[in-house]
Each structure stands twice: as C-alpha cells, then as structure tokens.
Amino acid sequence: MNSTGSVRVRFAPSPTGFLHVGGARTAIFNWLLARHTGGVFVLRIEDTDAERSTDEMIREILDGLEWLGIDWDEGPHFQSRNVDRHREAAERLREAGRAYPCFCTVEELAAEREAAIARKESYVYGGRCRAISREEADRRRAAGEPHTIRFAVPAGETAWEDVVHGRTAFENRTIGDFIVLRSDGAPVYNLAVTVDDLDMGITHVVRGDDHISNTPKQILIYRALGADPPVFAHVPLILGPDKSKLSKRHGAIAVTAYRDQGYLADAFVNFLALLGWSPGDDREVMTRQELVDAFTLERITGKSAVFDVEKLEWLNGQHLSRLSGREVAAIAAPWFERAGIGRLTEPQGDGDWFANLMALVKTRSRTLHDLVEQARPFFPGPVEYQPDAVEKFWQDPSAALAALAVAVDYVESEDRWGDLEAMEGRLRSLAEERGVAAGKVMQSMRVALTGQRVSPGIFETLTAMGAALARERLAAAREWLSRRVAGD
Ligand code: GLU
C-alpha cells in the first residue's frame, strides 16, 4: 500500500507483439485486483526497445484491452518518455556507490563468458571494473571512453514473500553485477521498470512467472534507491494441452483472434481469470462483477494452468445462453452485417423479431459464429440441405414429399402463429387425417425450412420464420425432392 493506503497496480506490455492470452490474463488479474479493492489500474507501454516496438502493436494491444473491457485509470504512459528519469536513477546509484561504470569491451566480456562455459559454470560478470577507483572511472568517463553502468550487487541473498509462491530467495552471487545503463545510455529493463513502478507508486506487481528471475534485481534497485519494494505476485504460466508453454503451435494466442472467432469478451475474461485462479468454491460461469467481487491474489494457485479451448467454448455457450435475446442482438448485429445476411428487421419489420430470433438460437450456439449459422435459415434466400439431415430424414424422397404435402397444407391453413400448443395440435390432427405420422411431417419440414437436422422447436422455427418464407422453403424443398424422385 502507498501512503494513501490504496492499491495501485499496472499492466506493462512491451509493444513488440500482439496482446497474447498470457499478457491478457496478467492484465485481467491486475484489473480485477484494482476493481476489487477500489484501487488504481495503470497502463504503461514499455516501448524502450525502439527497434522492436511498433505503433501497430500499440494499437493492437489497446484494441485487445478495449475488447476485453479492461479499462485503465491512468495512462497509457510510455516508458520511452521516462528515459531521463531512468538515467537520473542510474546516476544516483552511482553517487551512492551502488553502481559503477564498466569499461570492459564486448570482446573481454565474451572471453569471460566462454571461460565460464568451459568451466561448466553459469556466467555472471566477474566484477573487474568494480575495483576501479572513482577518480580513475570519472577520468575515463570524462575522456569519453565507452562504458556501461553496472549495479554493484552486495553479498548475501535477496528474498521476498511472493503472494503466490511464498518465500522466494536468490543468492546474490548467482545474480552478478548486472548492467542498468547500456553504453549508448539506454536504460535496461530492470532499471526502467523499477524506476517507473516507483514513480507511479505501484503497490503490487502481478506478472508472469517468467519475470521471477528479474525480481531480485529489481528489489536490489529499490533498496539501493532507499525505497521499499512493492508486493510481488508471480502467476504461473499458461500451458498448451500437451503441457508445454502455450505457443502458436497450440493455435491462436492473440487475444483479438478469439474476438474474431466469435467469443464474448465476458466469457473470455471469465475463462482467462480461471486460468490459475479460482473463487474458492465450485463456481465457473461468472460475470465480470462476480469476478471482481471474488478476486484476491491469495487465490492464485501456484500451478500452471492448461488452456483448454473446449472449456472456453462451453463457457462462451453458457454466457450466451444467460444473455437476453435483446442483449445477444446488440452484440451479434455486426456479425450478421459482416456475414451479409438479410436485413435484421425482416420479416416482421421490427427489432423485436431479431431479438426473439436470438433468444431462440442462442441456447444451441457456442460462439457468435455458430449463432449466425443457426440463425441463417431465418433470413430470406435458399438454404443448403446438410447431407446428414438429408440422410436421416429425407432418405426416401417420395415419403418426404408426402410428408411435405401435409406441411404445405398445414402452413396454408394455420392461423394461430405463435401459439405453439395450438399449432402443434392443428398439425397433429391434419397429419392424422392424411394418414401420415406427425413426427415425419415435422422432421421433413425441419430439413425443408432450415436445411439442418437439429433446430429450435419446429413451431418456434415456423413462427420466427413467418408464413411467407416457410411457404417458399417448402416449395423449394418439394422441387428438390421431386428432382430426386425423377432420378436427376
Ligand atoms: N514489459 C514487460 C513484459 O512485457 C513486463 C514488465 C513487468 O510486468 O514487470 O514482459
């Protein structure tokens, strides 16, 4: 906590790539902590690597966060604008005797590294330039001799109480005197992050396990600058189904790819929040507010979590089916426009029709993509008869034609559209009159109307479709079947 006692967290992506699912989960955990505690969520773009950072990736990251509904209270700050602060801090460390200029050349360092490898030791800088007197170092610096600035790591160990992993300690001799400023004056990640986190009053650093080895260096810098380190929580990595680190090999890892595949932002946030965290009870389908209410860092598990697309699909279906038809309509409308399917207000001419249709198809859909496919037959235009539907219900074209003849008369004579029970009663009695099994009529009609083997209830389908379109579809199906009977 800072002096005002409030939590301040940050998400600090490097714009060298897309917002991937691991980064998004880090953002979500930070955001949930901020929202749960009434704290502040800061967005900081770590663009100090000018060569690899691009404006396009910055836009992609902001787009991804926006889609997820992860809003920030401060920022985006751009790390590259704070370089003077980073250099100042390096100078302060130098003044305090906690950092020193290193004049070793690239060749000297390479030779040191090779010698360590030959001894089968892991390499850390040997500290040769630490011994150079301040006067000599100043003289050489003033003469323009190229140098980096290294942190003088003290003896001992550096430890912290990680919220996720408990006490975590590194022997300082395994860290070695690390560079904080490069010879061109560019700050190194560990310095830049620490100075920015301090300047921004960050109280909790929640990030991936891949940063654990950076943390002792950052803690050493905090202390050398006379500051208390924040609370650290390192979140286990996300794995693919084969238990290796999630990567492109496992499928899409860019967050926006999931948007484009038709997942709901709320479902995706729910899914990512459950990768390595749980509410402590058996809840899985959770709204954003429920996640905010339940979230604590202490419930992050220390074990890696597997990215399971089937679970994501299931969760998405659950979220879809819990929305009202009207809510689904609002989210899905652009999908229908993109798919070029009819006008949304047909055939009844009001928005209710579309909302009702969404209410009808949402329970059978796992993604927005599914939803469009389920809803497609309700819009004008021909339907495609799915081979499995034909195989199952139209195997005998003559029998199907006989069933559809009943269906046509039924549609012509029905005048209680929307009263599902009355509709069914009427169809059953007509079928009985004609000596055709009612089930056959309904099944054949389903294929004719939707092209599919499964659909919402046939009377709901008819009602949503309207008599005119139903008539058209039945006529087209009869033609198709007649051609079959004729052996075309
Ligand atoms: N910019 C770093 C990254 O994208 C994150 C730094 C941090 O969270 O401390 O990996």
Coordinates of C-alpha atoms and ligand atoms in Angstrom, one line a residue:
M1 CA 0.0 0.0 0.0
N2 CA 1.2 3.5 -0.6
S3 CA 0.7 6.5 1.8
T4 CA -3.0 6.8 0.9
G5 CA -3.4 3.1 1.6
S6 CA -4.8 2.3 -1.8
V7 CA -3.8 -0.4 -4.2
R8 CA -2.0 0.8 -7.4
V9 CA -1.3 -1.9 -10.0
R10 CA -0.1 -1.7 -13.5
F11 CA -0.1 -3.7 -16.8
A12 CA 3.1 -3.1 -18.6
P13 CA 3.1 -4.7 -22.0
S14 CA 6.0 -4.3 -24.5
P15 CA 4.6 -3.4 -27.9
T16 CA 6.8 -5.9 -29.6
G17 CA 4.0 -8.3 -30.3
F18 CA 0.2 -8.7 -30.1
L19 CA -1.7 -8.9 -26.8
H20 CA -1.4 -12.6 -26.3
V21 CA -3.5 -14.7 -23.9
G22 CA -0.8 -14.7 -21.2
G23 CA -0.5 -11.0 -21.2
A24 CA -4.2 -10.6 -21.2
R25 CA -4.5 -12.8 -18.2
T26 CA -1.9 -10.6 -16.4
A27 CA -3.9 -7.5 -17.3
I28 CA -7.1 -9.1 -16.1
F29 CA -5.6 -10.2 -12.7
N30 CA -4.2 -6.6 -12.2
W31 CA -7.5 -5.1 -13.2
L32 CA -9.6 -7.4 -11.0
L33 CA -7.3 -6.5 -8.0
A34 CA -7.8 -2.8 -8.7
R35 CA -11.5 -3.1 -9.1
H36 CA -11.9 -5.4 -6.1
T37 CA -10.0 -3.0 -3.8
G38 CA -11.2 0.3 -5.3
G39 CA -7.6 0.9 -6.3
V40 CA -6.0 2.2 -9.5
F41 CA -5.1 0.3 -12.6
V42 CA -2.3 1.9 -14.6
L43 CA -1.4 1.1 -18.2
R44 CA 2.2 1.5 -19.2
I45 CA 3.5 0.7 -22.6
E46 CA 7.1 -0.5 -22.3
D47 CA 8.4 0.8 -25.6
T48 CA 12.1 1.3 -24.8
D49 CA 13.1 -1.3 -27.4
A50 CA 12.7 1.2 -30.2
E51 CA 13.6 -1.3 -32.9
R52 CA 11.1 -3.9 -31.9
S53 CA 8.2 -1.7 -30.7
T54 CA 5.7 -0.6 -33.3
D55 CA 2.7 1.7 -33.3
E56 CA 0.7 -1.1 -34.9
M57 CA 1.4 -3.3 -31.9
I58 CA 0.4 -0.5 -29.5
R59 CA -2.9 -0.2 -31.4
E60 CA -3.4 -4.0 -31.3
I61 CA -2.8 -4.1 -27.5
L62 CA -5.1 -1.2 -26.9
D63 CA -7.7 -2.8 -29.2
G64 CA -7.4 -6.1 -27.3
L65 CA -7.8 -4.5 -23.9
E66 CA -10.8 -2.5 -25.2
W67 CA -12.5 -5.6 -26.5
L68 CA -11.9 -7.4 -23.2
G69 CA -13.4 -4.4 -21.4
I70 CA -10.2 -3.9 -19.3
D71 CA -10.3 -0.1 -18.8
W72 CA -7.4 1.7 -17.2
D73 CA -7.5 4.6 -14.8
E74 CA -4.1 6.1 -15.7
G75 CA -2.1 6.1 -18.9
P76 CA -1.2 4.8 -21.3
H77 CA 2.2 6.0 -20.1
F78 CA 5.0 5.4 -22.5
Q79 CA 8.2 4.2 -20.9
S80 CA 10.4 5.7 -23.5
R81 CA 9.4 9.2 -22.3
N82 CA 10.9 8.4 -18.9
V83 CA 14.4 7.7 -20.0
D84 CA 15.8 10.8 -18.3
R85 CA 14.3 9.6 -15.0
H86 CA 16.0 6.2 -15.6
R87 CA 19.3 7.8 -16.3
E88 CA 19.0 10.0 -13.2
A89 CA 18.4 7.0 -11.1
A90 CA 21.4 5.3 -12.5
E91 CA 23.5 8.4 -11.6
R92 CA 22.0 8.4 -8.1
L93 CA 23.0 4.7 -7.7
R94 CA 26.5 5.6 -8.9
E95 CA 26.8 8.5 -6.5
A96 CA 25.7 6.3 -3.6
G97 CA 28.3 3.8 -4.6
R98 CA 25.7 1.2 -5.6
A99 CA 26.6 1.2 -9.2
Y100 CA 29.8 1.8 -11.2
P101 CA 30.9 2.3 -14.8
C102 CA 32.2 -0.8 -16.5
F103 CA 34.7 -0.3 -19.3
C104 CA 35.0 -3.9 -20.3
T105 CA 34.8 -4.4 -24.1
V106 CA 32.5 -6.7 -25.8
E107 CA 35.5 -9.0 -26.6
E108 CA 36.6 -9.1 -23.0
L109 CA 33.2 -10.0 -21.8
A110 CA 32.8 -12.7 -24.5
A111 CA 36.1 -14.2 -23.4
E112 CA 34.9 -14.2 -19.7
R113 CA 31.7 -15.9 -20.8
E114 CA 33.5 -18.5 -22.8
A115 CA 35.9 -19.3 -20.0
A116 CA 32.9 -19.8 -17.6
I117 CA 31.2 -22.1 -20.1
A118 CA 34.4 -24.1 -20.4
R119 CA 34.4 -24.5 -16.6
K120 CA 30.8 -25.6 -16.9
E121 CA 29.7 -22.6 -14.8
S122 CA 26.8 -20.4 -15.5
Y123 CA 28.1 -17.0 -16.4
V124 CA 27.9 -13.9 -14.2
Y125 CA 30.1 -10.8 -14.7
G126 CA 33.3 -11.2 -12.6
G127 CA 33.2 -7.6 -11.3
R128 CA 36.6 -6.5 -12.7
C129 CA 35.6 -2.8 -13.1
R130 CA 34.2 -2.6 -9.6
A131 CA 37.8 -2.3 -8.4
I132 CA 38.5 0.9 -10.5
S133 CA 38.8 3.9 -8.3
R134 CA 36.1 6.6 -8.5
E135 CA 38.7 9.1 -9.7
E136 CA 40.0 6.9 -12.5
A137 CA 36.5 6.0 -13.5
D138 CA 35.5 9.6 -13.7
R139 CA 38.6 10.5 -15.7
R140 CA 37.9 7.7 -18.2
R141 CA 34.2 8.7 -18.5
A142 CA 35.2 12.3 -19.0
A143 CA 37.5 11.2 -21.7
G144 CA 34.6 9.6 -23.5
E145 CA 35.7 6.0 -23.0
P146 CA 32.6 3.8 -23.8
H147 CA 31.1 2.2 -20.7
T148 CA 28.0 0.7 -19.3
I149 CA 26.7 1.3 -15.7
R150 CA 26.6 -1.8 -13.6
F151 CA 24.7 -2.4 -10.4
A152 CA 27.1 -3.4 -7.6
V153 CA 25.3 -6.5 -6.2
P154 CA 26.2 -6.9 -2.5
A155 CA 27.0 -10.3 -0.9
G156 CA 24.2 -12.2 0.7
E157 CA 20.8 -13.2 -0.7
T158 CA 17.8 -11.4 -1.9
A159 CA 14.4 -12.7 -0.9
W160 CA 10.8 -11.7 -0.9
E161 CA 7.5 -13.1 0.2
D162 CA 5.8 -13.9 -3.1
V163 CA 2.0 -13.9 -2.7
V164 CA 1.7 -16.9 -5.0
H165 CA 5.0 -18.8 -4.3
G166 CA 5.7 -17.9 -0.7
R167 CA 9.3 -17.1 0.3
T168 CA 11.5 -16.9 -2.8
A169 CA 15.2 -16.3 -2.5
F170 CA 18.2 -15.9 -4.8
E171 CA 21.8 -16.0 -3.8
N172 CA 23.3 -12.7 -4.9
R173 CA 26.4 -14.3 -6.2
T174 CA 24.3 -16.0 -8.8
I175 CA 23.0 -12.7 -10.0
G176 CA 26.3 -10.9 -10.6
D177 CA 26.8 -7.2 -11.2
F178 CA 24.2 -6.5 -13.9
I179 CA 24.0 -3.7 -16.4
V180 CA 21.5 -0.9 -15.7
L181 CA 22.5 1.5 -18.4
R182 CA 23.9 0.4 -21.8
S183 CA 26.9 2.1 -23.3
D184 CA 24.6 4.2 -25.5
G185 CA 22.9 5.4 -22.3
A186 CA 19.8 3.3 -22.9
P187 CA 18.3 2.0 -19.6
V188 CA 18.0 -1.7 -19.2
Y189 CA 14.6 -3.2 -18.5
N190 CA 15.1 -3.9 -14.8
L191 CA 16.1 -0.3 -14.1
A192 CA 13.4 1.2 -16.2
V193 CA 10.7 -1.0 -14.7
T194 CA 11.8 -0.3 -11.1
V195 CA 12.1 3.5 -11.6
D196 CA 8.7 3.7 -13.3
D197 CA 7.0 1.5 -10.7
L198 CA 8.4 3.7 -8.0
D199 CA 7.5 6.9 -9.8
M200 CA 4.0 5.6 -10.4
G201 CA 3.5 4.5 -6.8
I202 CA 2.9 0.9 -7.8
T203 CA 2.0 -1.2 -4.7
H204 CA 1.5 -4.6 -6.2
V205 CA 3.4 -6.2 -9.1
V206 CA 1.4 -9.0 -10.6
R207 CA 3.0 -10.6 -13.6
G208 CA 4.0 -13.9 -15.2
D209 CA 6.4 -16.4 -13.6
D210 CA 8.8 -15.6 -16.5
H211 CA 9.8 -12.5 -14.6
I212 CA 10.8 -14.2 -11.4
S213 CA 14.5 -14.0 -12.2
N214 CA 14.2 -10.3 -12.7
T215 CA 12.6 -9.7 -9.3
P216 CA 15.8 -9.9 -7.1
K217 CA 17.5 -7.4 -9.4
Q218 CA 14.5 -5.0 -9.1
I219 CA 14.4 -5.5 -5.3
L220 CA 18.1 -4.7 -5.1
I221 CA 17.5 -1.5 -7.1
Y222 CA 14.5 -0.5 -4.9
R223 CA 16.6 -0.9 -1.8
A224 CA 19.6 0.9 -3.2
L225 CA 17.3 3.8 -4.1
G226 CA 16.1 3.8 -0.5
A227 CA 12.6 2.6 -1.3
D228 CA 10.5 -0.4 -0.1
P229 CA 9.8 -2.9 -2.9
P230 CA 6.1 -3.5 -3.7
V231 CA 4.3 -6.7 -3.1
F232 CA 5.1 -9.3 -5.8
A233 CA 2.8 -12.0 -7.1
H234 CA 4.1 -14.2 -9.9
V235 CA 1.5 -16.0 -11.8
P236 CA 2.2 -19.5 -13.2
L237 CA 2.5 -19.8 -17.0
I238 CA -0.3 -20.9 -19.2
L239 CA 0.3 -24.2 -20.9
G240 CA -1.0 -25.9 -24.1
P241 CA -2.9 -29.2 -23.9
D242 CA 0.5 -31.0 -24.2
K243 CA 1.7 -29.3 -21.0
S244 CA 4.4 -27.3 -22.8
K245 CA 4.3 -23.5 -22.7
L246 CA 1.4 -22.1 -24.7
S247 CA 2.6 -21.0 -28.1
K248 CA 1.4 -20.5 -31.6
R249 CA 1.8 -24.3 -32.2
H250 CA -1.2 -24.7 -30.0
G251 CA -3.4 -22.4 -32.0
A252 CA -4.2 -18.7 -31.8
I253 CA -2.6 -16.8 -29.0
A254 CA -3.5 -13.3 -30.0
V255 CA -6.5 -12.1 -28.0
T256 CA -8.1 -10.5 -31.0
A257 CA -8.2 -13.8 -32.8
Y258 CA -10.7 -15.0 -30.1
R259 CA -12.8 -11.9 -30.7
D260 CA -12.8 -12.7 -34.4
Q261 CA -13.7 -16.3 -33.8
G262 CA -16.9 -15.2 -32.1
Y263 CA -16.2 -15.4 -28.4
L264 CA -17.8 -13.0 -26.0
A265 CA -15.5 -10.7 -24.1
D266 CA -17.2 -11.5 -20.8
A267 CA -16.7 -15.2 -21.4
F268 CA -13.1 -14.8 -22.5
V269 CA -12.4 -12.7 -19.4
N270 CA -14.1 -15.4 -17.3
F271 CA -12.1 -18.1 -18.9
L272 CA -8.7 -16.4 -18.5
A273 CA -9.5 -15.4 -14.9
L274 CA -9.9 -19.1 -14.1
L275 CA -6.5 -20.0 -15.6
G276 CA -4.6 -20.1 -12.4
W277 CA -7.2 -18.5 -10.1
S278 CA -10.4 -19.8 -8.6
P279 CA -13.1 -18.2 -6.5
G280 CA -12.6 -20.8 -3.8
D281 CA -16.0 -22.5 -4.5
D282 CA -17.1 -24.5 -7.4
R283 CA -18.4 -21.6 -9.5
E284 CA -17.2 -21.5 -13.1
V285 CA -19.6 -19.3 -15.0
M286 CA -19.1 -15.9 -13.6
T287 CA -20.0 -12.4 -14.6
R288 CA -17.4 -9.6 -14.6
Q289 CA -18.9 -8.3 -11.4
E290 CA -18.8 -11.7 -9.7
L291 CA -15.1 -12.0 -10.7
V292 CA -14.4 -8.5 -9.3
D293 CA -16.2 -9.4 -6.0
A294 CA -14.4 -12.7 -5.6
F295 CA -10.9 -11.8 -6.7
T296 CA -8.0 -11.9 -4.3
L297 CA -4.3 -12.5 -5.1
E298 CA -4.3 -15.2 -2.4
R299 CA -6.5 -17.4 -4.5
I300 CA -4.0 -17.5 -7.4
T301 CA -2.7 -21.1 -7.5
G302 CA 1.0 -21.9 -7.8
K303 CA 0.3 -24.4 -10.5
S304 CA 0.4 -23.9 -14.2
A305 CA -3.0 -23.9 -16.0
V306 CA -3.8 -25.5 -19.2
F307 CA -5.6 -23.5 -22.0
D308 CA -8.5 -25.7 -22.9
V309 CA -10.4 -24.5 -25.9
E310 CA -13.3 -26.8 -25.2
K311 CA -13.8 -25.3 -21.8
L312 CA -13.7 -21.8 -23.4
E313 CA -16.4 -22.9 -25.9
W314 CA -18.5 -24.3 -23.1
L315 CA -18.1 -21.1 -21.0
N316 CA -19.0 -19.0 -24.1
G317 CA -22.1 -21.0 -24.7
Q318 CA -23.1 -20.6 -21.0
H319 CA -22.6 -16.8 -21.2
L320 CA -24.5 -16.6 -24.4
S321 CA -27.4 -18.5 -23.1
R322 CA -27.6 -16.3 -20.0
L323 CA -28.0 -13.1 -22.0
S324 CA -31.4 -12.0 -23.1
G325 CA -32.3 -12.1 -26.7
R326 CA -32.0 -8.3 -26.8
E327 CA -28.5 -8.4 -25.3
V328 CA -27.4 -11.0 -27.8
A329 CA -29.0 -9.0 -30.6
A330 CA -26.9 -6.0 -29.7
I331 CA -23.6 -8.0 -29.6
A332 CA -24.4 -10.1 -32.6
A333 CA -25.7 -7.5 -35.0
P334 CA -22.3 -6.6 -36.5
W335 CA -21.7 -10.4 -37.1
F336 CA -24.9 -10.6 -39.2
E337 CA -23.9 -7.5 -41.1
R338 CA -20.5 -8.9 -41.9
A339 CA -22.0 -12.2 -43.0
G340 CA -24.2 -10.2 -45.4
I341 CA -27.3 -11.8 -44.2
G342 CA -30.6 -10.0 -44.9
R343 CA -31.9 -7.0 -43.1
L344 CA -32.1 -7.5 -39.4
T345 CA -35.7 -6.2 -39.1
E346 CA -37.2 -8.7 -41.6
P347 CA -39.8 -10.1 -41.9
Q348 CA -41.9 -8.5 -39.2
G349 CA -40.3 -5.2 -39.6
D350 CA -39.2 -4.5 -36.0
G351 CA -36.2 -5.1 -33.8
D352 CA -38.2 -7.5 -31.6
W353 CA -38.1 -10.1 -34.3
F354 CA -34.4 -10.2 -34.3
A355 CA -34.2 -10.2 -30.5
N356 CA -36.7 -13.0 -30.4
L357 CA -34.7 -14.9 -33.0
M358 CA -31.6 -14.5 -31.0
A359 CA -33.4 -15.8 -27.9
L360 CA -34.4 -18.8 -30.0
V361 CA -30.9 -19.7 -31.3
K362 CA -28.6 -18.7 -28.5
T363 CA -29.0 -21.8 -26.5
R364 CA -27.7 -24.0 -29.3
S365 CA -24.8 -21.8 -30.1
R366 CA -21.4 -21.8 -28.5
T367 CA -19.9 -18.9 -30.4
L368 CA -21.2 -15.9 -32.3
H369 CA -20.1 -17.7 -35.4
D370 CA -22.4 -20.6 -34.5
L371 CA -25.2 -18.2 -33.8
V372 CA -25.0 -16.7 -37.3
E373 CA -25.2 -20.2 -38.8
Q374 CA -28.1 -21.2 -36.6
A375 CA -29.9 -18.0 -37.5
R376 CA -29.1 -18.0 -41.2
P377 CA -32.2 -20.1 -42.3
F378 CA -34.5 -17.4 -40.8
F379 CA -33.4 -14.9 -43.4
P380 CA -34.5 -14.8 -47.0
G381 CA -32.6 -16.8 -49.5
P382 CA -32.1 -20.5 -50.3
V383 CA -31.0 -23.0 -47.6
E384 CA -28.4 -25.6 -48.1
Y385 CA -29.6 -29.1 -47.2
Q386 CA -27.0 -30.6 -45.0
P387 CA -26.0 -34.2 -46.1
D388 CA -26.6 -35.6 -42.6
A389 CA -30.1 -34.1 -42.5
V390 CA -30.9 -35.5 -45.9
E391 CA -29.5 -38.8 -45.0
K392 CA -31.5 -39.0 -41.8
F393 CA -34.9 -37.5 -42.7
W394 CA -35.2 -37.4 -46.5
Q395 CA -33.7 -40.8 -47.2
D396 CA -36.8 -41.8 -49.0
P397 CA -37.7 -38.8 -51.2
S398 CA -41.2 -40.0 -52.0
A399 CA -42.1 -40.4 -48.4
A400 CA -40.6 -37.0 -47.6
L401 CA -42.6 -35.5 -50.4
A402 CA -45.8 -37.0 -49.0
A403 CA -44.9 -35.5 -45.6
L404 CA -44.2 -32.1 -47.1
A405 CA -47.5 -32.1 -48.9
V406 CA -49.1 -32.2 -45.4
A407 CA -46.7 -29.5 -44.2
V408 CA -47.8 -27.2 -47.1
D409 CA -51.5 -27.6 -46.3
Y410 CA -50.7 -27.1 -42.7
V411 CA -48.8 -23.8 -43.3
E412 CA -51.7 -22.6 -45.6
S413 CA -54.3 -23.2 -43.0
E414 CA -52.5 -22.2 -39.9
D415 CA -53.9 -19.0 -38.4
R416 CA -52.6 -19.2 -34.8
W417 CA -48.9 -18.4 -35.4
G418 CA -47.1 -18.1 -32.1
D419 CA -49.5 -20.2 -30.1
L420 CA -47.1 -23.2 -30.0
E421 CA -49.6 -25.6 -28.4
A422 CA -52.4 -24.8 -30.8
M423 CA -50.0 -25.0 -33.7
E424 CA -48.9 -28.5 -32.7
G425 CA -52.5 -29.6 -32.1
R426 CA -53.5 -28.5 -35.6
L427 CA -50.6 -30.1 -37.3
R428 CA -51.2 -33.4 -35.5
S429 CA -54.8 -33.6 -36.4
L430 CA -54.1 -32.7 -40.1
A431 CA -51.4 -35.4 -40.2
E432 CA -53.8 -37.9 -38.7
E433 CA -56.4 -37.0 -41.2
R434 CA -54.0 -37.6 -44.1
G435 CA -52.6 -40.8 -42.6
V436 CA -49.0 -39.5 -42.3
A437 CA -47.1 -39.7 -39.0
A438 CA -46.9 -36.3 -37.4
G439 CA -43.3 -36.8 -36.5
K440 CA -42.4 -37.4 -40.1
V441 CA -44.1 -34.2 -41.1
M442 CA -42.2 -32.3 -38.5
Q443 CA -38.8 -33.8 -39.4
S444 CA -39.2 -33.4 -43.1
M445 CA -40.4 -29.8 -42.5
R446 CA -37.4 -29.1 -40.3
V447 CA -35.0 -30.1 -43.1
A448 CA -37.0 -28.1 -45.7
L449 CA -37.1 -24.9 -43.5
T450 CA -33.5 -25.0 -42.1
G451 CA -31.6 -27.5 -44.1
Q452 CA -30.5 -28.9 -40.8
R453 CA -31.1 -32.0 -38.7
V454 CA -31.5 -30.0 -35.5
S455 CA -33.1 -26.7 -35.0
P456 CA -35.2 -24.9 -32.3
G457 CA -38.6 -26.4 -31.9
I458 CA -40.4 -26.6 -35.2
F459 CA -43.3 -24.4 -34.2
E460 CA -41.0 -21.7 -32.8
T461 CA -39.0 -22.0 -36.0
L462 CA -42.1 -21.5 -38.1
T463 CA -43.2 -18.6 -36.1
A464 CA -39.8 -16.9 -36.2
M465 CA -39.6 -17.6 -39.9
G466 CA -43.1 -16.3 -40.9
A467 CA -45.6 -17.9 -43.3
A468 CA -44.2 -16.3 -46.5
L469 CA -40.7 -17.6 -46.1
A470 CA -41.9 -21.0 -44.8
R471 CA -44.0 -21.4 -47.9
E472 CA -41.1 -20.5 -50.2
R473 CA -38.8 -23.0 -48.4
L474 CA -41.4 -25.8 -48.6
A475 CA -41.9 -25.2 -52.3
A476 CA -38.1 -25.3 -52.9
A477 CA -37.8 -28.5 -50.9
R478 CA -40.5 -30.2 -52.9
E479 CA -38.9 -29.2 -56.1
W480 CA -35.6 -30.6 -54.9
L481 CA -37.1 -33.8 -53.8
S482 CA -39.2 -34.2 -57.0
R483 CA -35.9 -34.0 -59.0
R484 CA -34.6 -36.7 -56.8
V485 CA -37.6 -38.9 -57.3
A486 CA -37.2 -38.3 -61.1
G487 CA -33.7 -39.6 -60.7
D488 CA -31.8 -36.3 -61.7
Ligands
GLU1 N1 7.2 -5.2 -20.3 C1 7.3 -6.5 -19.6 C2 6.8 -7.6 -20.5 O1 6.0 -7.3 -21.4 C3 6.6 -6.6 -18.3 C4 7.3 -5.9 -17.2 C5 6.7 -6.2 -15.9 O2 5.5 -6.6 -15.8 O3 7.4 -6.0 -14.9 O4 7.1 -8.7 -20.3

